[in-house]
PDB file of C-alpha atoms in Angstrom:
ATOM      1  CA  MET U 106      67.004 110.040  -3.125  1.00  0.00           C
ATOM      2  CA  PRO U 107      63.719 108.261  -2.226  1.00  0.00           C
ATOM      3  CA  THR U 108      61.943 109.347   0.941  1.00  0.00           C
ATOM      4  CA  ALA U 109      60.497 106.866   3.449  1.00  0.00           C
ATOM      5  CA  LEU U 110      58.176 107.676   6.331  1.00  0.00           C
ATOM      6  CA  ILE U 111      58.333 105.277   9.287  1.00  0.00           C
ATOM      7  CA  THR U 112      55.714 105.480  12.011  1.00  0.00           C
ATOM      8  CA  GLY U 113      56.971 103.884  15.200  1.00  0.00           C
ATOM      9  CA  ILE U 114      60.597 104.590  14.324  1.00  0.00           C
ATOM     10  CA  THR U 115      61.685 104.467  17.988  1.00  0.00           C
ATOM     11  CA  GLY U 116      60.537 100.846  18.348  1.00  0.00           C
ATOM     12  CA  GLN U 117      62.494  97.684  17.703  1.00  0.00           C
ATOM     13  CA  ASP U 118      61.431  97.264  14.075  1.00  0.00           C
ATOM     14  CA  GLY U 119      61.483 100.982  13.324  1.00  0.00           C
ATOM     15  CA  SER U 120      65.103 101.318  14.401  1.00  0.00           C
ATOM     16  CA  TYR U 121      66.301  98.369  12.328  1.00  0.00           C
ATOM     17  CA  LEU U 122      64.264  99.497   9.307  1.00  0.00           C
ATOM     18  CA  ALA U 123      65.668 103.031   9.567  1.00  0.00           C
ATOM     19  CA  GLU U 124      69.205 101.611   9.550  1.00  0.00           C
ATOM     20  CA  LEU U 125      68.440  99.486   6.484  1.00  0.00           C
ATOM     21  CA  LEU U 126      66.886 102.369   4.534  1.00  0.00           C
ATOM     22  CA  LEU U 127      69.746 104.735   5.373  1.00  0.00           C
ATOM     23  CA  GLU U 128      72.187 102.133   4.063  1.00  0.00           C
ATOM     24  CA  LYS U 129      70.171 102.041   0.834  1.00  0.00           C
ATOM     25  CA  GLY U 130      70.349 105.809   0.397  1.00  0.00           C
ATOM     26  CA  TYR U 131      66.889 106.852   1.539  1.00  0.00           C
ATOM     27  CA  ARG U 132      65.935 110.049   3.268  1.00  0.00           C
ATOM     28  CA  VAL U 133      64.242 108.698   6.394  1.00  0.00           C
ATOM     29  CA  VAL U 134      61.460 110.562   8.200  1.00  0.00           C
ATOM     30  CA  GLY U 135      60.381 109.104  11.520  1.00  0.00           C
ATOM     31  CA  MET U 136      57.039 109.894  13.131  1.00  0.00           C
ATOM     32  CA  VAL U 137      56.769 109.896  16.922  1.00  0.00           C
ATOM     33  CA  ARG U 138      53.992 110.871  19.299  1.00  0.00           C
ATOM     34  CA  ARG U 139      54.564 113.935  21.450  1.00  0.00           C
ATOM     35  CA  SER U 140      54.904 112.310  24.856  1.00  0.00           C
ATOM     36  CA  SER U 141      56.848 112.778  28.043  1.00  0.00           C
ATOM     37  CA  THR U 142      57.974 109.152  27.866  1.00  0.00           C
ATOM     38  CA  VAL U 143      59.286 108.925  24.281  1.00  0.00           C
ATOM     39  CA  THR U 144      62.704 107.310  24.265  1.00  0.00           C
ATOM     40  CA  PHE U 145      65.177 107.563  21.420  1.00  0.00           C
ATOM     41  CA  GLU U 146      67.500 104.942  22.890  1.00  0.00           C
ATOM     42  CA  ARG U 147      67.156 102.565  19.921  1.00  0.00           C
ATOM     43  CA  ILE U 148      67.943 105.256  17.332  1.00  0.00           C
ATOM     44  CA  ASP U 149      70.490 107.347  19.262  1.00  0.00           C
ATOM     45  CA  HIS U 150      73.262 106.270  16.901  1.00  0.00           C
ATOM     46  CA  ILE U 151      71.369 107.397  13.769  1.00  0.00           C
ATOM     47  CA  GLN U 152      69.330 110.301  15.138  1.00  0.00           C
ATOM     48  CA  ASP U 153      71.422 112.867  13.267  1.00  0.00           C
ATOM     49  CA  ASP U 154      70.730 111.014  10.007  1.00  0.00           C
ATOM     50  CA  VAL U 155      66.932 110.909  10.228  1.00  0.00           C
ATOM     51  CA  THR U 156      64.240 113.582  10.403  1.00  0.00           C
ATOM     52  CA  ILE U 157      61.957 113.250  13.430  1.00  0.00           C
ATOM     53  CA  VAL U 158      58.443 114.676  13.177  1.00  0.00           C
ATOM     54  CA  HIS U 159      55.551 114.666  15.630  1.00  0.00           C
ATOM     55  CA  GLY U 160      52.316 113.001  14.623  1.00  0.00           C
ATOM     56  CA  ASP U 161      49.715 110.664  16.015  1.00  0.00           C
ATOM     57  CA  LEU U 162      47.599 107.859  14.561  1.00  0.00           C
ATOM     58  CA  HIS U 163      44.706 109.332  16.565  1.00  0.00           C
ATOM     59  CA  ASP U 164      44.983 112.611  14.652  1.00  0.00           C
ATOM     60  CA  GLN U 165      44.105 112.634  10.958  1.00  0.00           C
ATOM     61  CA  SER U 166      45.288 116.208  10.384  1.00  0.00           C
ATOM     62  CA  SER U 167      48.788 115.503  11.692  1.00  0.00           C
ATOM     63  CA  LEU U 168      49.131 112.600   9.259  1.00  0.00           C
ATOM     64  CA  VAL U 169      47.943 114.714   6.332  1.00  0.00           C
ATOM     65  CA  ASP U 170      50.379 117.482   7.306  1.00  0.00           C
ATOM     66  CA  ILE U 171      53.350 115.094   7.418  1.00  0.00           C
ATOM     67  CA  ILE U 172      52.579 113.547   4.035  1.00  0.00           C
ATOM     68  CA  GLU U 173      52.009 116.999   2.485  1.00  0.00           C
ATOM     69  CA  LYS U 174      55.333 118.232   3.847  1.00  0.00           C
ATOM     70  CA  PHE U 175      57.566 115.271   2.973  1.00  0.00           C
ATOM     71  CA  HIS U 176      55.734 113.521   0.087  1.00  0.00           C
ATOM     72  CA  PRO U 177      57.152 110.090   0.994  1.00  0.00           C
ATOM     73  CA  ASP U 178      57.656 107.493  -1.705  1.00  0.00           C
ATOM     74  CA  GLU U 179      57.227 104.711   0.853  1.00  0.00           C
ATOM     75  CA  VAL U 180      55.265 104.651   4.128  1.00  0.00           C
ATOM     76  CA  TYR U 181      55.924 101.955   6.726  1.00  0.00           C
ATOM     77  CA  ASN U 182      53.280 101.816   9.449  1.00  0.00           C
ATOM     78  CA  LEU U 183      54.969 100.175  12.436  1.00  0.00           C
ATOM     79  CA  ALA U 184      53.254 102.258  15.119  1.00  0.00           C
ATOM     80  CA  ALA U 185      50.727 100.453  17.312  1.00  0.00           C
ATOM     81  CA  GLN U 186      49.767  99.538  20.817  1.00  0.00           C
ATOM     82  CA  SER U 187      51.752  96.370  20.324  1.00  0.00           C
ATOM     83  CA  PHE U 188      51.829  94.588  23.690  1.00  0.00           C
ATOM     84  CA  VAL U 189      49.153  91.881  23.764  1.00  0.00           C
ATOM     85  CA  PRO U 190      48.573  91.825  27.577  1.00  0.00           C
ATOM     86  CA  VAL U 191      47.949  95.601  27.610  1.00  0.00           C
ATOM     87  CA  SER U 192      45.270  95.154  24.960  1.00  0.00           C
ATOM     88  CA  TRP U 193      43.153  93.349  27.553  1.00  0.00           C
ATOM     89  CA  SER U 194      43.319  96.280  29.989  1.00  0.00           C
ATOM     90  CA  GLN U 195      43.129  98.963  27.259  1.00  0.00           C
ATOM     91  CA  PRO U 196      40.984  97.413  24.502  1.00  0.00           C
ATOM     92  CA  VAL U 197      39.470 100.679  23.244  1.00  0.00           C
ATOM     93  CA  LEU U 198      42.847 102.413  22.981  1.00  0.00           C
ATOM     94  CA  THR U 199      44.240  99.358  21.185  1.00  0.00           C
ATOM     95  CA  GLY U 200      41.381  99.457  18.693  1.00  0.00           C
ATOM     96  CA  GLU U 201      41.788 103.197  18.121  1.00  0.00           C
ATOM     97  CA  VAL U 202      45.538 103.080  17.487  1.00  0.00           C
ATOM     98  CA  THR U 203      46.242  99.601  16.134  1.00  0.00           C
ATOM     99  CA  GLY U 204      43.046  99.401  14.086  1.00  0.00           C
ATOM    100  CA  LEU U 205      41.493 102.759  13.193  1.00  0.00           C
ATOM    101  CA  GLY U 206      44.872 104.501  13.116  1.00  0.00           C
ATOM    102  CA  VAL U 207      45.673 102.537   9.967  1.00  0.00           C
ATOM    103  CA  THR U 208      42.522 103.841   8.290  1.00  0.00           C
ATOM    104  CA  ARG U 209      43.506 107.416   9.125  1.00  0.00           C
ATOM    105  CA  LEU U 210      46.965 106.902   7.637  1.00  0.00           C
ATOM    106  CA  LEU U 211      45.652 105.200   4.495  1.00  0.00           C
ATOM    107  CA  GLU U 212      43.123 107.984   4.027  1.00  0.00           C
ATOM    108  CA  ALA U 213      45.866 110.611   4.364  1.00  0.00           C
ATOM    109  CA  ILE U 214      47.887 108.802   1.690  1.00  0.00           C
ATOM    110  CA  ARG U 215      44.869 108.514  -0.588  1.00  0.00           C
ATOM    111  CA  LEU U 216      44.137 112.237  -0.294  1.00  0.00           C
ATOM    112  CA  VAL U 217      47.689 113.574  -0.579  1.00  0.00           C
ATOM    113  CA  LYS U 218      50.085 111.057  -2.169  1.00  0.00           C
ATOM    114  CA  PRO U 219      48.122 108.132  -3.659  1.00  0.00           C
ATOM    115  CA  GLU U 220      51.173 106.926  -5.592  1.00  0.00           C
ATOM    116  CA  ALA U 221      53.097 106.276  -2.347  1.00  0.00           C
ATOM    117  CA  ARG U 222      53.747 102.645  -1.468  1.00  0.00           C
ATOM    118  CA  PHE U 223      52.358 101.554   1.895  1.00  0.00           C
ATOM    119  CA  TYR U 224      53.444  98.790   4.260  1.00  0.00           C
ATOM    120  CA  GLN U 225      51.198  97.652   7.126  1.00  0.00           C
ATOM    121  CA  ALA U 226      52.652  95.653  10.009  1.00  0.00           C
ATOM    122  CA  SER U 227      50.198  92.789  10.355  1.00  0.00           C
ATOM    123  CA  SER U 228      50.737  90.074  12.948  1.00  0.00           C
ATOM    124  CA  SER U 229      50.624  86.329  13.463  1.00  0.00           C
ATOM    125  CA  GLU U 230      48.350  87.108  16.446  1.00  0.00           C
ATOM    126  CA  MET U 231      45.579  87.485  13.851  1.00  0.00           C
ATOM    127  CA  PHE U 232      45.567  83.690  13.462  1.00  0.00           C
ATOM    128  CA  GLY U 233      44.984  83.212  17.206  1.00  0.00           C
ATOM    129  CA  LYS U 234      43.075  79.967  17.655  1.00  0.00           C
ATOM    130  CA  VAL U 235      44.706  78.491  14.600  1.00  0.00           C
ATOM    131  CA  LEU U 236      42.566  76.723  12.034  1.00  0.00           C
ATOM    132  CA  GLU U 237      45.494  75.105  10.223  1.00  0.00           C
ATOM    133  CA  VAL U 238      49.172  74.441  10.873  1.00  0.00           C
ATOM    134  CA  PRO U 239      51.384  75.956   9.579  1.00  0.00           C
ATOM    135  CA  GLN U 240      49.748  79.304   8.865  1.00  0.00           C
ATOM    136  CA  LYS U 241      49.998  80.913   5.434  1.00  0.00           C
ATOM    137  CA  GLU U 242      48.486  83.934   3.695  1.00  0.00           C
ATOM    138  CA  THR U 243      45.161  82.140   3.060  1.00  0.00           C
ATOM    139  CA  THR U 244      44.730  80.757   6.602  1.00  0.00           C
ATOM    140  CA  PRO U 245      41.509  82.108   8.181  1.00  0.00           C
ATOM    141  CA  PHE U 246      41.903  84.489  11.103  1.00  0.00           C
ATOM    142  CA  HIS U 247      40.589  83.750  14.615  1.00  0.00           C
ATOM    143  CA  PRO U 248      42.181  86.367  16.883  1.00  0.00           C
ATOM    144  CA  ARG U 249      42.258  85.702  20.634  1.00  0.00           C
ATOM    145  CA  SER U 250      42.985  89.158  22.041  1.00  0.00           C
ATOM    146  CA  PRO U 251      41.858  92.765  21.471  1.00  0.00           C
ATOM    147  CA  TYR U 252      45.287  93.318  19.873  1.00  0.00           C
ATOM    148  CA  GLY U 253      44.720  90.474  17.421  1.00  0.00           C
ATOM    149  CA  VAL U 254      41.234  91.747  16.600  1.00  0.00           C
ATOM    150  CA  ALA U 255      42.569  95.263  15.938  1.00  0.00           C
ATOM    151  CA  LYS U 256      45.298  93.863  13.693  1.00  0.00           C
ATOM    152  CA  VAL U 257      42.702  91.934  11.679  1.00  0.00           C
ATOM    153  CA  TYR U 258      40.762  95.161  11.093  1.00  0.00           C
ATOM    154  CA  ALA U 259      43.979  96.948  10.049  1.00  0.00           C
ATOM    155  CA  HIS U 260      44.874  94.086   7.715  1.00  0.00           C
ATOM    156  CA  TRP U 261      41.510  94.094   5.972  1.00  0.00           C
ATOM    157  CA  ILE U 262      41.292  97.881   5.675  1.00  0.00           C
ATOM    158  CA  THR U 263      44.689  97.784   3.957  1.00  0.00           C
ATOM    159  CA  ILE U 264      43.361  95.226   1.473  1.00  0.00           C
ATOM    160  CA  ASN U 265      40.202  97.301   1.064  1.00  0.00           C
ATOM    161  CA  TYR U 266      42.123 100.463   0.146  1.00  0.00           C
ATOM    162  CA  ARG U 267      44.282  98.465  -2.265  1.00  0.00           C
ATOM    163  CA  GLU U 268      41.261  97.028  -4.024  1.00  0.00           C
ATOM    164  CA  SER U 269      39.025 100.122  -3.822  1.00  0.00           C
ATOM    165  CA  TYR U 270      41.506 102.896  -4.622  1.00  0.00           C
ATOM    166  CA  ASP U 271      44.279 100.997  -6.416  1.00  0.00           C
ATOM    167  CA  LEU U 272      46.837 101.977  -3.780  1.00  0.00           C
ATOM    168  CA  TYR U 273      50.101 100.092  -3.585  1.00  0.00           C
ATOM    169  CA  ALA U 274      49.358  98.721  -0.117  1.00  0.00           C
ATOM    170  CA  CYS U 275      50.918  95.596   1.384  1.00  0.00           C
ATOM    171  CA  SER U 276      50.660  93.774   4.694  1.00  0.00           C
ATOM    172  CA  GLY U 277      53.463  91.745   6.180  1.00  0.00           C
ATOM    173  CA  ILE U 278      52.025  89.057   8.458  1.00  0.00           C
ATOM    174  CA  LEU U 279      55.070  88.873  10.686  1.00  0.00           C
ATOM    175  CA  PHE U 280      55.515  86.110  13.195  1.00  0.00           C
ATOM    176  CA  ASN U 281      57.323  86.845  16.467  1.00  0.00           C
ATOM    177  CA  HIS U 282      60.627  88.576  15.890  1.00  0.00           C
ATOM    178  CA  GLU U 283      63.038  89.486  18.635  1.00  0.00           C
ATOM    179  CA  SER U 284      66.371  91.219  19.205  1.00  0.00           C
ATOM    180  CA  PRO U 285      68.388  92.950  21.912  1.00  0.00           C
ATOM    181  CA  ARG U 286      66.144  95.967  21.162  1.00  0.00           C
ATOM    182  CA  ARG U 287      62.938  94.113  22.045  1.00  0.00           C
ATOM    183  CA  GLY U 288      60.863  95.847  24.726  1.00  0.00           C
ATOM    184  CA  ARG U 289      61.532  94.487  28.204  1.00  0.00           C
ATOM    185  CA  GLU U 290      57.836  93.763  28.732  1.00  0.00           C
ATOM    186  CA  PHE U 291      57.853  91.002  26.073  1.00  0.00           C
ATOM    187  CA  VAL U 292      58.399  87.444  27.290  1.00  0.00           C
ATOM    188  CA  THR U 293      61.605  86.828  25.335  1.00  0.00           C
ATOM    189  CA  ARG U 294      63.289  89.935  26.690  1.00  0.00           C
ATOM    190  CA  LYS U 295      61.856  89.235  30.131  1.00  0.00           C
ATOM    191  CA  ILE U 296      63.607  85.851  29.995  1.00  0.00           C
ATOM    192  CA  THR U 297      66.975  87.145  28.747  1.00  0.00           C
ATOM    193  CA  THR U 298      66.978  90.050  31.204  1.00  0.00           C
ATOM    194  CA  GLY U 299      65.944  87.726  34.038  1.00  0.00           C
ATOM    195  CA  ALA U 300      68.655  85.201  33.212  1.00  0.00           C
ATOM    196  CA  ALA U 301      71.268  87.966  33.054  1.00  0.00           C
ATOM    197  CA  ARG U 302      70.142  89.428  36.387  1.00  0.00           C
ATOM    198  CA  ILE U 303      70.307  86.002  38.044  1.00  0.00           C
ATOM    199  CA  LYS U 304      73.776  85.350  36.583  1.00  0.00           C
ATOM    200  CA  LEU U 305      74.992  88.675  37.990  1.00  0.00           C
ATOM    201  CA  GLY U 306      73.466  87.964  41.399  1.00  0.00           C
ATOM    202  CA  LEU U 307      70.849  90.724  41.168  1.00  0.00           C
ATOM    203  CA  THR U 308      67.867  88.399  41.728  1.00  0.00           C
ATOM    204  CA  ASP U 309      67.168  84.728  42.304  1.00  0.00           C
ATOM    205  CA  GLU U 310      63.804  84.161  40.613  1.00  0.00           C
ATOM    206  CA  LEU U 311      61.975  84.741  37.319  1.00  0.00           C
ATOM    207  CA  ARG U 312      58.177  84.509  37.186  1.00  0.00           C
ATOM    208  CA  LEU U 313      56.563  83.638  33.862  1.00  0.00           C
ATOM    209  CA  GLY U 314      53.203  82.508  32.525  1.00  0.00           C
ATOM    210  CA  ASN U 315      52.520  79.486  30.303  1.00  0.00           C
ATOM    211  CA  LEU U 316      55.835  77.780  29.500  1.00  0.00           C
ATOM    212  CA  GLU U 317      54.229  75.486  26.929  1.00  0.00           C
ATOM    213  CA  SER U 318      53.109  78.253  24.547  1.00  0.00           C
ATOM    214  CA  ARG U 319      54.929  77.834  21.256  1.00  0.00           C
ATOM    215  CA  ARG U 320      56.005  80.594  18.906  1.00  0.00           C
ATOM    216  CA  ASP U 321      57.873  81.003  15.624  1.00  0.00           C
ATOM    217  CA  TRP U 322      60.737  83.290  16.697  1.00  0.00           C
ATOM    218  CA  GLY U 323      63.098  85.090  14.315  1.00  0.00           C
ATOM    219  CA  PHE U 324      65.502  88.038  14.305  1.00  0.00           C
ATOM    220  CA  ALA U 325      63.912  91.463  13.790  1.00  0.00           C
ATOM    221  CA  LYS U 326      66.753  92.737  11.594  1.00  0.00           C
ATOM    222  CA  ASP U 327      66.062  89.934   9.108  1.00  0.00           C
ATOM    223  CA  TYR U 328      62.353  90.731   9.091  1.00  0.00           C
ATOM    224  CA  VAL U 329      62.630  94.435   8.247  1.00  0.00           C
ATOM    225  CA  GLU U 330      64.409  93.439   5.039  1.00  0.00           C
ATOM    226  CA  ALA U 331      61.244  91.536   4.071  1.00  0.00           C
ATOM    227  CA  MET U 332      59.209  94.712   4.690  1.00  0.00           C
ATOM    228  CA  TRP U 333      61.390  96.646   2.263  1.00  0.00           C
ATOM    229  CA  LEU U 334      61.298  93.877  -0.341  1.00  0.00           C
ATOM    230  CA  MET U 335      57.475  93.892  -0.310  1.00  0.00           C
ATOM    231  CA  LEU U 336      57.454  97.507  -1.489  1.00  0.00           C
ATOM    232  CA  GLN U 337      59.940  96.830  -4.308  1.00  0.00           C
ATOM    233  CA  GLN U 338      57.726  94.379  -6.202  1.00  0.00           C
ATOM    234  CA  GLU U 339      55.807  95.151  -9.375  1.00  0.00           C
ATOM    235  CA  LYS U 340      52.447  94.488  -7.712  1.00  0.00           C
ATOM    236  CA  PRO U 341      51.368  94.844  -4.067  1.00  0.00           C
ATOM    237  CA  ASP U 342      50.608  91.700  -2.119  1.00  0.00           C
ATOM    238  CA  ASP U 343      50.530  90.294   1.415  1.00  0.00           C
ATOM    239  CA  TYR U 344      53.173  87.953   2.799  1.00  0.00           C
ATOM    240  CA  VAL U 345      53.688  85.707   5.803  1.00  0.00           C
ATOM    241  CA  VAL U 346      57.156  86.261   7.275  1.00  0.00           C
ATOM    242  CA  GLY U 347      58.631  83.759   9.714  1.00  0.00           C
ATOM    243  CA  THR U 348      61.129  80.946  10.172  1.00  0.00           C
ATOM    244  CA  GLY U 349      58.749  78.005   9.801  1.00  0.00           C
ATOM    245  CA  VAL U 350      60.131  76.548  13.048  1.00  0.00           C
ATOM    246  CA  THR U 351      58.404  76.681  16.418  1.00  0.00           C
ATOM    247  CA  HIS U 352      59.815  76.681  19.960  1.00  0.00           C
ATOM    248  CA  SER U 353      58.177  76.790  23.381  1.00  0.00           C
ATOM    249  CA  VAL U 354      58.713  79.412  26.052  1.00  0.00           C
ATOM    250  CA  ARG U 355      60.298  76.585  28.042  1.00  0.00           C
ATOM    251  CA  GLU U 356      62.848  75.994  25.244  1.00  0.00           C
ATOM    252  CA  PHE U 357      63.612  79.717  25.184  1.00  0.00           C
ATOM    253  CA  CYS U 358      64.311  79.581  28.933  1.00  0.00           C
ATOM    254  CA  GLU U 359      66.490  76.522  28.489  1.00  0.00           C
ATOM    255  CA  ALA U 360      68.579  78.213  25.791  1.00  0.00           C
ATOM    256  CA  ALA U 361      68.880  81.533  27.637  1.00  0.00           C
ATOM    257  CA  PHE U 362      69.849  80.078  31.017  1.00  0.00           C
ATOM    258  CA  GLY U 363      71.906  77.284  29.474  1.00  0.00           C
ATOM    259  CA  GLY U 364      74.071  79.802  27.646  1.00  0.00           C
ATOM    260  CA  LEU U 365      74.996  81.202  31.069  1.00  0.00           C
ATOM    261  CA  ASN U 366      75.662  77.729  32.525  1.00  0.00           C
ATOM    262  CA  LEU U 367      72.481  77.899  34.594  1.00  0.00           C
ATOM    263  CA  ASP U 368      69.545  75.479  34.871  1.00  0.00           C
ATOM    264  CA  TYR U 369      66.294  77.385  34.335  1.00  0.00           C
ATOM    265  CA  ASN U 370      64.443  74.846  36.523  1.00  0.00           C
ATOM    266  CA  ASP U 371      66.239  76.296  39.540  1.00  0.00           C
ATOM    267  CA  TYR U 372      64.961  79.833  38.942  1.00  0.00           C
ATOM    268  CA  VAL U 373      61.821  79.974  36.761  1.00  0.00           C
ATOM    269  CA  VAL U 374      58.443  79.943  38.533  1.00  0.00           C
ATOM    270  CA  GLN U 375      55.155  79.630  36.617  1.00  0.00           C
ATOM    271  CA  ASP U 376      52.713  82.265  37.816  1.00  0.00           C
ATOM    272  CA  GLU U 377      49.054  82.194  36.766  1.00  0.00           C
ATOM    273  CA  ARG U 378      48.934  85.991  36.931  1.00  0.00           C
ATOM    274  CA  PHE U 379      50.857  86.031  33.645  1.00  0.00           C
ATOM    275  CA  TYR U 380      48.541  83.675  31.777  1.00  0.00           C
ATOM    276  CA  ARG U 381      46.401  85.242  29.046  1.00  0.00           C
ATOM    277  CA  PRO U 382      42.588  85.182  29.364  1.00  0.00           C
ATOM    278  CA  ALA U 383      42.529  83.380  25.986  1.00  0.00           C
ATOM    279  CA  GLU U 384      45.771  81.642  25.141  1.00  0.00           C
ATOM    280  CA  VAL U 385      47.337  81.280  21.707  1.00  0.00           C
ATOM    281  CA  ASP U 386      49.084  77.935  21.890  1.00  0.00           C
ATOM    282  CA  LEU U 387      50.757  77.260  18.544  1.00  0.00           C
ATOM    283  CA  LEU U 388      51.845  79.757  15.916  1.00  0.00           C
ATOM    284  CA  VAL U 389      54.138  78.546  13.148  1.00  0.00           C
ATOM    285  CA  SER U 390      54.570  80.127   9.735  1.00  0.00           C
ATOM    286  CA  ASP U 391      54.679  78.878   6.181  1.00  0.00           C
ATOM    287  CA  PRO U 392      56.903  81.578   4.597  1.00  0.00           C
ATOM    288  CA  SER U 393      57.207  79.812   1.227  1.00  0.00           C
ATOM    289  CA  LYS U 394      55.508  82.656  -0.678  1.00  0.00           C
ATOM    290  CA  ALA U 395      58.022  85.198   0.686  1.00  0.00           C
ATOM    291  CA  LYS U 396      60.862  82.859  -0.181  1.00  0.00           C
ATOM    292  CA  GLN U 397      59.615  82.356  -3.722  1.00  0.00           C
ATOM    293  CA  ASN U 398      58.421  85.875  -4.612  1.00  0.00           C
ATOM    294  CA  LEU U 399      60.737  88.048  -2.494  1.00  0.00           C
ATOM    295  CA  ASN U 400      63.756  85.741  -2.409  1.00  0.00           C
ATOM    296  CA  TRP U 401      63.723  86.245   1.363  1.00  0.00           C
ATOM    297  CA  GLU U 402      64.879  83.828   4.027  1.00  0.00           C
ATOM    298  CA  PRO U 403      65.792  84.344   7.696  1.00  0.00           C
ATOM    299  CA  ARG U 404      69.523  84.284   8.377  1.00  0.00           C
ATOM    300  CA  VAL U 405      69.718  84.107  12.185  1.00  0.00           C
ATOM    301  CA  GLN U 406      68.666  80.839  13.815  1.00  0.00           C
ATOM    302  CA  PHE U 407      66.897  80.399  17.165  1.00  0.00           C
ATOM    303  CA  GLU U 408      69.885  79.504  19.355  1.00  0.00           C
ATOM    304  CA  GLU U 409      71.985  82.318  17.887  1.00  0.00           C
ATOM    305  CA  LEU U 410      69.172  84.803  18.495  1.00  0.00           C
ATOM    306  CA  VAL U 411      68.733  83.800  22.138  1.00  0.00           C
ATOM    307  CA  GLN U 412      72.460  84.031  22.834  1.00  0.00           C
ATOM    308  CA  MET U 413      72.668  87.419  21.120  1.00  0.00           C
ATOM    309  CA  MET U 414      69.926  88.751  23.401  1.00  0.00           C
ATOM    310  CA  VAL U 415      71.397  87.259  26.589  1.00  0.00           C
ATOM    311  CA  GLU U 416      74.858  88.621  25.844  1.00  0.00           C
ATOM    312  CA  ALA U 417      73.420  92.082  25.154  1.00  0.00           C
ATOM    313  CA  ASP U 418      71.552  92.072  28.484  1.00  0.00           C
ATOM    314  CA  ILE U 419      74.640  90.885  30.382  1.00  0.00           C
ATOM    315  CA  ALA U 420      76.641  93.727  28.811  1.00  0.00           C
ATOM    316  CA  ARG U 421      73.919  96.306  29.509  1.00  0.00           C
ATOM    317  CA  LEU U 422      73.509  95.302  33.142  1.00  0.00           C
ATOM    318  CA  GLY U 423      77.271  95.236  33.570  1.00  0.00           C
ATOM    319  CA  ARG U 424      77.489  98.842  32.386  1.00  0.00           C
ATOM    320  CA  GLU U 425      74.662  99.873  34.711  1.00  0.00           C
ATOM    321  CA  LEU U 426      76.463  98.316  37.699  1.00  0.00           C
ATOM    322  CA  ILE U 427      79.638 100.307  37.132  1.00  0.00           C
TER     323      ILE U 427
END
């Protein structure tokens, strides 16, 4: 039975990855920070099947202790300060966790279990002010937020440890991926929750930022399969993971409200408070390398994803109203 360590197991991606690995017969160890606000909502249904341990990407010794205790065959680093707007108000924290935290984890692996295979969650936000469209593995980075900058550091330190110490270390450059488990602070979930609340008569307005921003949106459950596939290859490498199709925030609103027989124009208000200091306007992936080398393709299409999220929020709010 192989052992996998997942940092950030209580997040959207961590919960779907844990499910996938359990189905494949892994022993799954999930690392969480000791915090008064940790929620296990996303993994409630599998909590008895995984081992939860406390650790922190700020704390080198805790990472060493976990790897010494469990000797994981695979390590998936999904933990981060992952909300771009917060990175503007907490840039140092974002750099410490999202950037330097990866170095601490790689160093712990190098010292204790150098044969372990490592996955780093890189991000399309690294491309930022894009220098070519679509973006592929060789596209230069130009991050436009402290989060994007921290992810670039994490990406390059992963490559550095691979080349310097011959670690099996991969980065998945994942484009935006959503699900009913997406945090409610993210724009997609803000839209689906807002549409559901308006449909149920709980509010009559949804305030958003730039409706013209375009993103390459896929389904998180599809994307965690790509993470696993990266660690099953003969040689480590980095891969862009996305759908190759882009949609605007406006189109997301149209699909979410339209699925509830509502016109988003009647309810959505653009509010400059939600604009980014430096906007990322167009992110669209070229996932051809993942398709060719990993035999990976997304299964869930945009409209299906939006409806899945809206229906989940309608059901959740309905339960809360009972």
